[in-house]
Coordinates of C-alpha atoms in Angstrom, one line a residue:
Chain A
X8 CA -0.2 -2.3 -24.7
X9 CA -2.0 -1.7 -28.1
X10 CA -1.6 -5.1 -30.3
X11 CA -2.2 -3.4 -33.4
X12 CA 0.7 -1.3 -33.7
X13 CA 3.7 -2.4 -35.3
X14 CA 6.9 -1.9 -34.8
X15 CA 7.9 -2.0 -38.5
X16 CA 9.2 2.3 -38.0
X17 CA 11.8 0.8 -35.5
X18 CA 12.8 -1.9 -37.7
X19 CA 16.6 -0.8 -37.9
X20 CA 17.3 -0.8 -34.2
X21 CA 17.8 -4.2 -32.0
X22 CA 16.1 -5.7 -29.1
X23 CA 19.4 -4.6 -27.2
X24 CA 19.1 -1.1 -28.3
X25 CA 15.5 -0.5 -27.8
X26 CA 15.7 -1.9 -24.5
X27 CA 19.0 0.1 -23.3
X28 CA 18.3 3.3 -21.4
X29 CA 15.1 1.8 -20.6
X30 CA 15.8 -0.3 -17.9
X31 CA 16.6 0.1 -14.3
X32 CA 17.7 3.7 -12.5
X33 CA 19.3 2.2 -10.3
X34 CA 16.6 3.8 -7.5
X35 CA 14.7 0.4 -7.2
X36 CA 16.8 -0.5 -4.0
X37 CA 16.2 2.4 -2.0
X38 CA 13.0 2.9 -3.0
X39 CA 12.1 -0.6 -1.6
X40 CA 14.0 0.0 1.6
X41 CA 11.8 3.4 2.3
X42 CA 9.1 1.4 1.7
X43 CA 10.3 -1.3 4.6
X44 CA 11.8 1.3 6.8
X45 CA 8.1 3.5 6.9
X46 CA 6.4 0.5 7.8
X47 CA 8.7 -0.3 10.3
X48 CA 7.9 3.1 11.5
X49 CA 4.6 3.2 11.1
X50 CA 4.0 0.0 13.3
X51 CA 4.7 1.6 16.8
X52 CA 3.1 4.8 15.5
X53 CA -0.2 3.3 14.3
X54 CA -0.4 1.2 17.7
X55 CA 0.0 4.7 19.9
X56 CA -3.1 5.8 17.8
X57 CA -5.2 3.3 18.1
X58 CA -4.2 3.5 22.1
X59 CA -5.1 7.5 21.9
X60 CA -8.6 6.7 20.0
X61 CA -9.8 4.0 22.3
X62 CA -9.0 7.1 25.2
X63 CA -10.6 9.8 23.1
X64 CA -13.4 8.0 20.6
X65 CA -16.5 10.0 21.3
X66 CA -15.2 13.0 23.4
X67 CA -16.3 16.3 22.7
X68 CA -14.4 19.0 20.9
X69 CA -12.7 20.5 24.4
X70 CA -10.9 17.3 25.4
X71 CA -10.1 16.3 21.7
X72 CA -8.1 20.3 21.5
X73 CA -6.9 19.7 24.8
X74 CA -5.1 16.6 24.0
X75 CA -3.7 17.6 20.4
X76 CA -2.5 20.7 22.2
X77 CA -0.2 18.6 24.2
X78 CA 3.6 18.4 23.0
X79 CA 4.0 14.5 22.8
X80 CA 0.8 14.0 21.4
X81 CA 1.3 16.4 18.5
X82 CA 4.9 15.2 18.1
X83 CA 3.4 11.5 17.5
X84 CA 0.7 12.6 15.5
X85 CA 2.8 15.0 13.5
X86 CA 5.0 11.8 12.8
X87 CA 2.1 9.4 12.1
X88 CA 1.0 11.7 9.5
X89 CA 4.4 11.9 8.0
X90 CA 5.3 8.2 7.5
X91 CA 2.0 7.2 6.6
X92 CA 1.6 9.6 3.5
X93 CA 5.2 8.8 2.6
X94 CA 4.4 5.0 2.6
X95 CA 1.5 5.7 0.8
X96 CA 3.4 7.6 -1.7
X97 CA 6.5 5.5 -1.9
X98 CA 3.3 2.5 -2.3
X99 CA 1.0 3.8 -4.5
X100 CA 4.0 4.8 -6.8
X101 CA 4.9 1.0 -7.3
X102 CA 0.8 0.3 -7.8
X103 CA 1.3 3.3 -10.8
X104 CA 4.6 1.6 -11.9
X105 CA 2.9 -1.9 -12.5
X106 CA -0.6 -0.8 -13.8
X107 CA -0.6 2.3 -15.7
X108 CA 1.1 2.3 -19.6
X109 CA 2.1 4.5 -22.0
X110 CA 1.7 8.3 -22.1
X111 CA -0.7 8.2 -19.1
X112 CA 1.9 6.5 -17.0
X113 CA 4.2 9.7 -15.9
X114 CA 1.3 12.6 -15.4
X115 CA -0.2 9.3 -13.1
X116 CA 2.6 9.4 -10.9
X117 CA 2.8 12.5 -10.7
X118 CA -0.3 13.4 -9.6
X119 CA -0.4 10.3 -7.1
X120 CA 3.0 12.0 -5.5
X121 CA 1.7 15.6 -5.3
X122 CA -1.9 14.0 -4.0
X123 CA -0.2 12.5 -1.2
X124 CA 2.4 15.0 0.1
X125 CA -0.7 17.4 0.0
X126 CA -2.5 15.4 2.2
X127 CA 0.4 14.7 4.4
X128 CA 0.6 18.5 4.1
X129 CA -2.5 19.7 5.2
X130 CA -2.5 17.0 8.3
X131 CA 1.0 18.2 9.6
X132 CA -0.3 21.7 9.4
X133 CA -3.4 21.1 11.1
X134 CA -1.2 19.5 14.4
X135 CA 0.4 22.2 14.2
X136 CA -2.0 24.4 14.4
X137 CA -3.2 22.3 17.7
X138 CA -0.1 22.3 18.7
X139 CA 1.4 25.9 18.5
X140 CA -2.0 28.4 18.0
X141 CA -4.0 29.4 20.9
X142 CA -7.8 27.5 19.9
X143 CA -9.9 29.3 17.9
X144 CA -12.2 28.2 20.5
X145 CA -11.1 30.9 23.0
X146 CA -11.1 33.8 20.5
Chain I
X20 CA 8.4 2.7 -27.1
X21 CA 7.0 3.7 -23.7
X22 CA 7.8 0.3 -22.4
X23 CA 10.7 -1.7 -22.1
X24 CA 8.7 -5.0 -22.0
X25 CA 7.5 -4.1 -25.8
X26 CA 11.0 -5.3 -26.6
X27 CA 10.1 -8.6 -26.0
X28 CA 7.0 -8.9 -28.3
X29 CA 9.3 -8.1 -31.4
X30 CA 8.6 -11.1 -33.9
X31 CA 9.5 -12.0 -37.5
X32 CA 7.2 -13.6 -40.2
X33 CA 8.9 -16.4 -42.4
X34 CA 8.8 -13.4 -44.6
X35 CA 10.7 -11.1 -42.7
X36 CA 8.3 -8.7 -42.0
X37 CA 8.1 -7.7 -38.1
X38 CA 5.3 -8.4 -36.3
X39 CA 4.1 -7.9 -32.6
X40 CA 3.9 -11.3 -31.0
X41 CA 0.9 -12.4 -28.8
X42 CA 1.0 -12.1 -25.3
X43 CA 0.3 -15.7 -23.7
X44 CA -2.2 -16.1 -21.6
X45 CA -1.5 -15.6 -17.6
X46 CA -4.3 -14.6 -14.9
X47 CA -7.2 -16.2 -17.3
X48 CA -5.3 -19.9 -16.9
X49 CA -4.4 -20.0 -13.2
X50 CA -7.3 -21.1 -10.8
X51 CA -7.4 -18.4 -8.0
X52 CA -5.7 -19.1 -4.9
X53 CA -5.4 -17.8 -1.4
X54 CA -2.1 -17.1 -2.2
X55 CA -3.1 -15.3 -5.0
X56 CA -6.0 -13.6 -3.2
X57 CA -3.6 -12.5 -0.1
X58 CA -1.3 -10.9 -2.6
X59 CA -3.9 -8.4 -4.6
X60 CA -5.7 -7.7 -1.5
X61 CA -2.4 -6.3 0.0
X62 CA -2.2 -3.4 -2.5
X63 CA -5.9 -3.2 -2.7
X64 CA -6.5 -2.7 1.1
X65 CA -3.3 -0.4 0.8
X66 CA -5.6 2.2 -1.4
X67 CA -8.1 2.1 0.7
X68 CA -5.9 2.7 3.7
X69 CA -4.5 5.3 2.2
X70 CA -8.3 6.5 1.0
X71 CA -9.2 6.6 5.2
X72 CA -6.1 8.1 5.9
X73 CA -7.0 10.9 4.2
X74 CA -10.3 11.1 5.9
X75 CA -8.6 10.6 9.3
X76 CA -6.6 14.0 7.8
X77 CA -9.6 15.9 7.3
X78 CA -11.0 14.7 10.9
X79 CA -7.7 16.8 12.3
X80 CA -8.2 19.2 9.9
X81 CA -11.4 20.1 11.2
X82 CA -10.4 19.5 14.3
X83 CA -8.1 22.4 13.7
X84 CA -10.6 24.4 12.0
X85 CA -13.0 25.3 14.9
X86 CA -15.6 23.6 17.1
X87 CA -18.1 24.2 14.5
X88 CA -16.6 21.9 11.9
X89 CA -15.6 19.5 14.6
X90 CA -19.3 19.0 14.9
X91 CA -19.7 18.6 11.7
X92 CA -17.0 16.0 11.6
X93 CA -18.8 14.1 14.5
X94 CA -21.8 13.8 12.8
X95 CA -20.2 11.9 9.7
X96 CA -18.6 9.8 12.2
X97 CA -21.6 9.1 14.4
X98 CA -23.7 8.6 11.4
X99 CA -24.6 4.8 10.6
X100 CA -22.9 4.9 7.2
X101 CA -19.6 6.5 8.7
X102 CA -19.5 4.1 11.3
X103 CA -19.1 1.5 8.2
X104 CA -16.6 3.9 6.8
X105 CA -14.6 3.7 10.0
X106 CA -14.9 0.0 10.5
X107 CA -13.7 -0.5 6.8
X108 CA -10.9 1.7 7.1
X109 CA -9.7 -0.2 10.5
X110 CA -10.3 -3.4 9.1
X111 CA -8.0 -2.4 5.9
X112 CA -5.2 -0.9 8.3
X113 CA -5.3 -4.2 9.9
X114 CA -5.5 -6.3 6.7
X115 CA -2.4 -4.2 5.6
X116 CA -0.9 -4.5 8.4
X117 CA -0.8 -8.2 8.5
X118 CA 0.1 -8.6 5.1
X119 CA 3.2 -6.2 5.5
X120 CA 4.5 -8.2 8.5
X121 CA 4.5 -11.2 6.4
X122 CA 6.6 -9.3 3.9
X123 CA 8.5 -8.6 6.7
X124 CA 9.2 -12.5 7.4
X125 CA 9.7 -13.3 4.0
X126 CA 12.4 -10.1 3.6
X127 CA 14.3 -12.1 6.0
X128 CA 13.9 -15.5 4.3
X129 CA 11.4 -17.3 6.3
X130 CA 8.6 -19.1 5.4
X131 CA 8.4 -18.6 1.5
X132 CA 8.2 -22.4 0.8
X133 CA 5.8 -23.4 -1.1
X134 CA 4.3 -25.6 1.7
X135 CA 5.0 -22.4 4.5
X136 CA 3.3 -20.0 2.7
X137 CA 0.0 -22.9 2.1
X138 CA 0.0 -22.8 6.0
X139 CA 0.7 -19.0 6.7
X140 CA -2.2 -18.0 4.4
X141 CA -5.4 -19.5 6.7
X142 CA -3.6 -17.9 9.9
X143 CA -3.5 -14.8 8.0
X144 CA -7.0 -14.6 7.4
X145 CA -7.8 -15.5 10.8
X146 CA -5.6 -12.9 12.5
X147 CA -6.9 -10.4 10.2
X148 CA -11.0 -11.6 10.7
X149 CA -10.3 -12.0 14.6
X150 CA -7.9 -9.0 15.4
X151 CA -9.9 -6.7 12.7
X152 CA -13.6 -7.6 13.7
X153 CA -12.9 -7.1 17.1
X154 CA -10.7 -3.8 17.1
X155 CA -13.4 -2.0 15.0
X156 CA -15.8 -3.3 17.0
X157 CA -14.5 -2.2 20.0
X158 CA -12.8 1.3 19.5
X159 CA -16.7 1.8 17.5
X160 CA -18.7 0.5 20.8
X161 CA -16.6 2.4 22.8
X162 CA -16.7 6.2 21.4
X163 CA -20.2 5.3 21.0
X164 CA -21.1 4.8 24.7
X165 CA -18.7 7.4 25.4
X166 CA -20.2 10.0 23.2
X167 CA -24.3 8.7 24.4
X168 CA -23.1 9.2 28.2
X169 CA -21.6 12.5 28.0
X170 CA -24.8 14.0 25.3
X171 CA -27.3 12.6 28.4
X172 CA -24.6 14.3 31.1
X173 CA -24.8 17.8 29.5
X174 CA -28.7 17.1 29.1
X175 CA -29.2 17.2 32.3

């Protein structure tokens, strides 16, 4: 907020009427339950990963393919990677909200929203691709 | 206006002219407390959740890729300085973690006294310093020894 402008060019309008429209979209609610409900999810998620990495940490390319390959494995991982970008999102949407002003705050969020999902994109395909392709290793 | 809180700096000289009111003073005044501390480091260690997330994405990416930039992968992971990486990302999922369930407790109106939340804040930091030293410090030790035995098995 800039404390040299004035706001002498609004001077015919009220506090009520610069502040209507302005003001709650009524979204706040259910964007703070998706918030809740993805952590919620993400706590059973996150501790099956840490599980899987204590198994895996340090093996070699072969068993690490070998276990993404498998169905429930890439159906956990595929969901990890879902709920954790969206938290992310849904989170580092409320970190914009508070922190960033003015005509920087929208093209902010924006790019904070399309930096996540394409993150959360480019993980879901790459389980995928574990899961569904034949390795690249066998061609 | 871009902001709806500019509505409340709308002031009048004796003369009638309008003038923006100053903004009275808030983080500069209060001395920092755990509280405090806890609260900011929540959202901080969120971003840099988030931050190794994204690396843990470009891990299965590569993973994906080909064994070629799987190896490449390993070696940021078994170099010194990814090994921090790792450690600091764990240690910030945990940190997270720990403040989220507290949220959690609070969301269903427990122990946001004053006095509770004094008490909580200490056994915070130690769950998060105990649980988070030793789970990087494990799942690092491990894939290490793991990784050394099976280099020396194809060795020989």
């Amino acid at each position: 907020m800039d404390a040299s402008v004035s706001p002498r060019h609004e001077v015919m309008r009220s506090q009520l009427g610069r502040a209507r429209g302005l003001g709650s979209g009524h979204s706040g609610t259910a964007h703070w339950i998706a918030e809740r409900v993805s952590a919620a999810t993400l706590l059973p998620l996150s501790g099956w990963f840490v599980v899987q990495m204590f198994r895996l940490g340090g093996a070699d390319y072969e068993d690490v393919t070998k276990w993404g390959g498998k169905p429930v494995n890439a159906t956990m991982l595929a969901a990890l990677v879902i709920s954790s970008f969206y938290h992310a999102e849904v989170g580092l949407q409320v970190i914009v909200d508070d922190y960033v002003h003015g005509k920087a705050h929208l093209p902010t969020k924006l790019l904070v929203r399309f930096g996540t999902w394409l993150v959360g994109l480019l993980g879901v395909i790459a389980v995928l691709k574990l899961a569904l392709g034949k390795s690249s290793s066998r061609s | 206006m871009q902001d709806v809180r500019e509505a409340l700096y709308v002031g009048s000289r004796s003369d009638g002219t309008l003038i923006r009111r100053p903004m009275s003073p808030h983080l500069q005044v209060y001395k920092m407390r755990l509280s405090m501390f806890l609260s900011i480091s929540n959202r901080i260690t969120g971003v840099a959740a988030t931050a190794g997330s994204a690396l843990g994405v470009a891990w299965l990416a590569s993973l994906a890729s080909g064994p070629k930039s799987f190896a490449t992968a390993r070696k940021v992971t078994g170099n010194p300085l990814g090994q921090v990486v790792l450690a600091g990302w764990i240690l910030s999922l945990v940190w997270h973690t720990v403040g989220g369930l507290r949220h959690f407790i609070w969301d269903a109106g427990h122990r946001y006294d004053k006095q509770e939340l004094n008490e909580d804040g200490p056994v915070a930091v130690g769950v998060i310093a105990g649980f988070g030293l030793t789970l990087a410090a494990a799942l690092l030790c491990v894939s290490g020894v793991r990784a050394s035995r099976r280099a020396k098995a194809k060795g020989i």
